[in-house]
Amino acid sequence: MLTALKNIFTGFSDDRPEASASSEQRRLHLAVAGLLHEMMRMDAAQKPEEAHTAVAGLVDMFGLAQVEARTLLVEAGSQRLTSYFDPAATIMRMLALEQRILLIENLWRVAFADADLDVYEDQFVRKMAHLIHVPNTQCMLARQRAKQLEY
């Protein structure tokens, strides 16, 4: 009886490990795309430059094709976030510090894409940096790198 129960519980995760890994990777992509989409909406005016920069961030972070990154961003936008806990937890679990810093830099890039940093955009990036445990120094260095780019 106990063996049967054990087989049921282990069967959920051991049947297809490649499907589980693929699902986790998809979840990570959606979490990052969701945060980039939220960044686009922070100043209440979504501009094409912000969308282009968000797509470039997904391509840069995950090596996705442009079309795939655009589709992912649209999908993430249709699934409006009600809490930042789930994407932050996924990102913390699956990305190393260097990759999380790159995410923060991409959020800053989206914020600066329209050449106007809104107070809500600034607050959002700082909040996300705190939630995914990016040190404030690294957050500010990422901001400087993003600010130096030509838009």
PDB file of C-alpha atoms in Angstrom:
ATOM      1  CA  MET A   1       0.000   0.000   0.000  1.00  0.00           C
ATOM      2  CA  LEU A   2       2.740   2.450   0.947  1.00  0.00           C
ATOM      3  CA  THR A   3       4.704   1.512  -2.155  1.00  0.00           C
ATOM      4  CA  ALA A   4       1.664   2.240  -4.322  1.00  0.00           C
ATOM      5  CA  LEU A   5       1.247   5.675  -2.731  1.00  0.00           C
ATOM      6  CA  LYS A   6       4.942   6.402  -3.134  1.00  0.00           C
ATOM      7  CA  ASN A   7       4.761   5.422  -6.802  1.00  0.00           C
ATOM      8  CA  ILE A   8       1.798   7.753  -7.327  1.00  0.00           C
ATOM      9  CA  PHE A   9       3.611  10.745  -5.823  1.00  0.00           C
ATOM     10  CA  THR A  10       6.955  10.082  -7.507  1.00  0.00           C
ATOM     11  CA  GLY A  11       5.214   9.257 -10.780  1.00  0.00           C
ATOM     12  CA  PHE A  12       4.059  12.847 -11.201  1.00  0.00           C
ATOM     13  CA  SER A  13       7.593  14.175 -11.401  1.00  0.00           C
ATOM     14  CA  ASP A  14       9.588  11.203 -12.728  1.00  0.00           C
ATOM     15  CA  ASP A  15       7.546  10.205 -15.772  1.00  0.00           C
ATOM     16  CA  ARG A  16       8.891  12.855 -18.098  1.00  0.00           C
ATOM     17  CA  PRO A  17      11.730  14.926 -16.643  1.00  0.00           C
ATOM     18  CA  GLU A  18      12.328  16.689 -19.969  1.00  0.00           C
ATOM     19  CA  ALA A  19       8.702  17.892 -19.991  1.00  0.00           C
ATOM     20  CA  SER A  20       9.102  19.143 -16.443  1.00  0.00           C
ATOM     21  CA  ALA A  21      12.302  21.019 -17.321  1.00  0.00           C
ATOM     22  CA  SER A  22      10.634  22.504 -20.385  1.00  0.00           C
ATOM     23  CA  SER A  23       7.665  23.575 -18.272  1.00  0.00           C
ATOM     24  CA  GLU A  24       9.951  25.227 -15.728  1.00  0.00           C
ATOM     25  CA  GLN A  25      11.838  27.043 -18.478  1.00  0.00           C
ATOM     26  CA  ARG A  26       8.542  28.257 -19.958  1.00  0.00           C
ATOM     27  CA  ARG A  27       7.459  29.431 -16.517  1.00  0.00           C
ATOM     28  CA  LEU A  28      10.713  31.396 -16.151  1.00  0.00           C
ATOM     29  CA  HIS A  29      10.273  32.989 -19.588  1.00  0.00           C
ATOM     30  CA  LEU A  30       6.720  34.017 -18.716  1.00  0.00           C
ATOM     31  CA  ALA A  31       7.819  35.404 -15.340  1.00  0.00           C
ATOM     32  CA  VAL A  32      10.498  37.598 -16.916  1.00  0.00           C
ATOM     33  CA  ALA A  33       8.203  38.638 -19.784  1.00  0.00           C
ATOM     34  CA  GLY A  34       5.492  39.474 -17.254  1.00  0.00           C
ATOM     35  CA  LEU A  35       7.824  41.797 -15.355  1.00  0.00           C
ATOM     36  CA  LEU A  36       9.002  43.451 -18.567  1.00  0.00           C
ATOM     37  CA  HIS A  37       5.372  43.960 -19.585  1.00  0.00           C
ATOM     38  CA  GLU A  38       4.543  45.430 -16.180  1.00  0.00           C
ATOM     39  CA  MET A  39       7.470  47.803 -16.651  1.00  0.00           C
ATOM     40  CA  MET A  40       5.959  48.949 -19.950  1.00  0.00           C
ATOM     41  CA  ARG A  41       2.672  49.822 -18.211  1.00  0.00           C
ATOM     42  CA  MET A  42       4.170  51.601 -15.191  1.00  0.00           C
ATOM     43  CA  ASP A  43       4.006  55.096 -16.665  1.00  0.00           C
ATOM     44  CA  ALA A  44       0.465  54.540 -18.040  1.00  0.00           C
ATOM     45  CA  ALA A  45       1.616  55.191 -21.606  1.00  0.00           C
ATOM     46  CA  GLN A  46       2.849  52.174 -23.531  1.00  0.00           C
ATOM     47  CA  LYS A  47       5.113  53.341 -26.313  1.00  0.00           C
ATOM     48  CA  PRO A  48       6.537  51.288 -29.195  1.00  0.00           C
ATOM     49  CA  GLU A  49      10.085  51.979 -27.981  1.00  0.00           C
ATOM     50  CA  GLU A  50       9.310  50.261 -24.687  1.00  0.00           C
ATOM     51  CA  ALA A  51       7.901  47.166 -26.401  1.00  0.00           C
ATOM     52  CA  HIS A  52      10.895  46.992 -28.730  1.00  0.00           C
ATOM     53  CA  THR A  53      13.280  47.264 -25.759  1.00  0.00           C
ATOM     54  CA  ALA A  54      11.360  44.599 -23.800  1.00  0.00           C
ATOM     55  CA  VAL A  55      11.547  42.206 -26.767  1.00  0.00           C
ATOM     56  CA  ALA A  56      15.285  42.922 -27.080  1.00  0.00           C
ATOM     57  CA  GLY A  57      15.650  42.111 -23.377  1.00  0.00           C
ATOM     58  CA  LEU A  58      13.998  38.714 -23.821  1.00  0.00           C
ATOM     59  CA  VAL A  59      16.189  37.985 -26.840  1.00  0.00           C
ATOM     60  CA  ASP A  60      19.275  39.035 -24.876  1.00  0.00           C
ATOM     61  CA  MET A  61      18.453  37.031 -21.759  1.00  0.00           C
ATOM     62  CA  PHE A  62      17.186  33.802 -23.295  1.00  0.00           C
ATOM     63  CA  GLY A  63      18.418  33.783 -26.890  1.00  0.00           C
ATOM     64  CA  LEU A  64      14.882  33.687 -28.248  1.00  0.00           C
ATOM     65  CA  ALA A  65      13.956  34.648 -31.800  1.00  0.00           C
ATOM     66  CA  GLN A  66      12.359  38.096 -32.194  1.00  0.00           C
ATOM     67  CA  VAL A  67       8.979  36.609 -33.141  1.00  0.00           C
ATOM     68  CA  GLU A  68       9.021  34.200 -30.224  1.00  0.00           C
ATOM     69  CA  ALA A  69       9.972  36.997 -27.819  1.00  0.00           C
ATOM     70  CA  ARG A  70       7.141  39.232 -29.114  1.00  0.00           C
ATOM     71  CA  THR A  71       4.647  36.389 -28.747  1.00  0.00           C
ATOM     72  CA  LEU A  72       5.862  35.713 -25.217  1.00  0.00           C
ATOM     73  CA  LEU A  73       5.524  39.388 -24.283  1.00  0.00           C
ATOM     74  CA  VAL A  74       1.968  39.526 -25.650  1.00  0.00           C
ATOM     75  CA  GLU A  75       1.058  36.331 -23.793  1.00  0.00           C
ATOM     76  CA  ALA A  76       2.526  37.682 -20.563  1.00  0.00           C
ATOM     77  CA  GLY A  77       0.557  40.894 -21.052  1.00  0.00           C
ATOM     78  CA  SER A  78      -2.688  38.987 -21.423  1.00  0.00           C
ATOM     79  CA  GLN A  79      -2.043  37.272 -18.078  1.00  0.00           C
ATOM     80  CA  ARG A  80      -2.018  40.385 -15.900  1.00  0.00           C
ATOM     81  CA  LEU A  81      -0.011  39.950 -12.722  1.00  0.00           C
ATOM     82  CA  THR A  82      -1.967  40.229  -9.491  1.00  0.00           C
ATOM     83  CA  SER A  83       1.103  39.644  -7.352  1.00  0.00           C
ATOM     84  CA  TYR A  84       4.848  39.842  -7.913  1.00  0.00           C
ATOM     85  CA  PHE A  85       5.524  36.941  -5.532  1.00  0.00           C
ATOM     86  CA  ASP A  86       5.169  34.110  -8.067  1.00  0.00           C
ATOM     87  CA  PRO A  87       7.399  35.607 -10.775  1.00  0.00           C
ATOM     88  CA  ALA A  88       9.934  36.744  -8.166  1.00  0.00           C
ATOM     89  CA  ALA A  89      10.033  33.264  -6.607  1.00  0.00           C
ATOM     90  CA  THR A  90      10.471  31.631 -10.022  1.00  0.00           C
ATOM     91  CA  ILE A  91      13.260  34.050 -10.923  1.00  0.00           C
ATOM     92  CA  MET A  92      15.008  33.547  -7.579  1.00  0.00           C
ATOM     93  CA  ARG A  93      14.841  29.775  -7.972  1.00  0.00           C
ATOM     94  CA  MET A  94      16.068  29.621 -11.565  1.00  0.00           C
ATOM     95  CA  LEU A  95      18.432  32.549 -12.182  1.00  0.00           C
ATOM     96  CA  ALA A  96      21.875  33.200 -10.774  1.00  0.00           C
ATOM     97  CA  LEU A  97      22.730  36.635  -9.400  1.00  0.00           C
ATOM     98  CA  GLU A  98      24.396  37.732 -12.660  1.00  0.00           C
ATOM     99  CA  GLN A  99      21.246  36.873 -14.621  1.00  0.00           C
ATOM    100  CA  ARG A 100      19.046  38.668 -12.087  1.00  0.00           C
ATOM    101  CA  ILE A 101      21.246  41.751 -12.439  1.00  0.00           C
ATOM    102  CA  LEU A 102      20.804  41.508 -16.215  1.00  0.00           C
ATOM    103  CA  LEU A 103      17.030  41.376 -15.691  1.00  0.00           C
ATOM    104  CA  ILE A 104      17.182  44.541 -13.573  1.00  0.00           C
ATOM    105  CA  GLU A 105      19.282  46.209 -16.276  1.00  0.00           C
ATOM    106  CA  ASN A 106      16.665  45.242 -18.865  1.00  0.00           C
ATOM    107  CA  LEU A 107      13.926  46.698 -16.674  1.00  0.00           C
ATOM    108  CA  TRP A 108      15.919  49.950 -16.495  1.00  0.00           C
ATOM    109  CA  ARG A 109      16.329  49.873 -20.283  1.00  0.00           C
ATOM    110  CA  VAL A 110      12.567  49.662 -20.732  1.00  0.00           C
ATOM    111  CA  ALA A 111      12.129  52.511 -18.255  1.00  0.00           C
ATOM    112  CA  PHE A 112      14.583  54.702 -20.184  1.00  0.00           C
ATOM    113  CA  ALA A 113      13.346  53.632 -23.642  1.00  0.00           C
ATOM    114  CA  ASP A 114      10.988  56.601 -23.969  1.00  0.00           C
ATOM    115  CA  ALA A 115      13.703  59.005 -22.718  1.00  0.00           C
ATOM    116  CA  ASP A 116      11.591  59.858 -19.664  1.00  0.00           C
ATOM    117  CA  LEU A 117      12.031  58.059 -16.340  1.00  0.00           C
ATOM    118  CA  ASP A 118       8.729  58.169 -14.489  1.00  0.00           C
ATOM    119  CA  VAL A 119       8.719  58.012 -10.678  1.00  0.00           C
ATOM    120  CA  TYR A 120       6.585  54.839 -10.825  1.00  0.00           C
ATOM    121  CA  GLU A 121       9.060  53.188 -13.180  1.00  0.00           C
ATOM    122  CA  ASP A 122      11.912  53.980 -10.812  1.00  0.00           C
ATOM    123  CA  GLN A 123       9.972  52.622  -7.848  1.00  0.00           C
ATOM    124  CA  PHE A 124       9.010  49.432  -9.710  1.00  0.00           C
ATOM    125  CA  VAL A 125      12.584  48.557 -10.693  1.00  0.00           C
ATOM    126  CA  ARG A 126      13.841  49.167  -7.166  1.00  0.00           C
ATOM    127  CA  LYS A 127      11.037  47.043  -5.720  1.00  0.00           C
ATOM    128  CA  MET A 128      11.776  44.180  -8.112  1.00  0.00           C
ATOM    129  CA  ALA A 129      15.504  44.396  -7.360  1.00  0.00           C
ATOM    130  CA  HIS A 130      14.672  44.040  -3.676  1.00  0.00           C
ATOM    131  CA  LEU A 131      12.295  41.101  -4.285  1.00  0.00           C
ATOM    132  CA  ILE A 132      14.818  39.142  -6.353  1.00  0.00           C
ATOM    133  CA  HIS A 133      17.702  39.971  -3.996  1.00  0.00           C
ATOM    134  CA  VAL A 134      19.785  42.186  -6.255  1.00  0.00           C
ATOM    135  CA  PRO A 135      21.953  44.417  -4.061  1.00  0.00           C
ATOM    136  CA  ASN A 136      21.239  48.140  -4.301  1.00  0.00           C
ATOM    137  CA  THR A 137      24.759  48.832  -5.581  1.00  0.00           C
ATOM    138  CA  GLN A 138      24.248  46.402  -8.449  1.00  0.00           C
ATOM    139  CA  CYS A 139      20.825  47.910  -9.140  1.00  0.00           C
ATOM    140  CA  MET A 140      22.323  51.397  -9.441  1.00  0.00           C
ATOM    141  CA  LEU A 141      25.205  50.161 -11.610  1.00  0.00           C
ATOM    142  CA  ALA A 142      22.647  48.478 -13.897  1.00  0.00           C
ATOM    143  CA  ARG A 143      20.755  51.765 -14.019  1.00  0.00           C
ATOM    144  CA  GLN A 144      23.886  53.613 -15.128  1.00  0.00           C
ATOM    145  CA  ARG A 145      24.629  51.039 -17.837  1.00  0.00           C
ATOM    146  CA  ALA A 146      21.054  51.267 -19.121  1.00  0.00           C
ATOM    147  CA  LYS A 147      21.074  55.054 -19.023  1.00  0.00           C
ATOM    148  CA  GLN A 148      24.245  55.241 -21.116  1.00  0.00           C
ATOM    149  CA  LEU A 149      22.639  53.413 -24.053  1.00  0.00           C
ATOM    150  CA  GLU A 150      21.439  55.454 -27.011  1.00  0.00           C
ATOM    151  CA  TYR A 151      17.666  55.366 -27.562  1.00  0.00           C
TER     152      TYR A 151
END
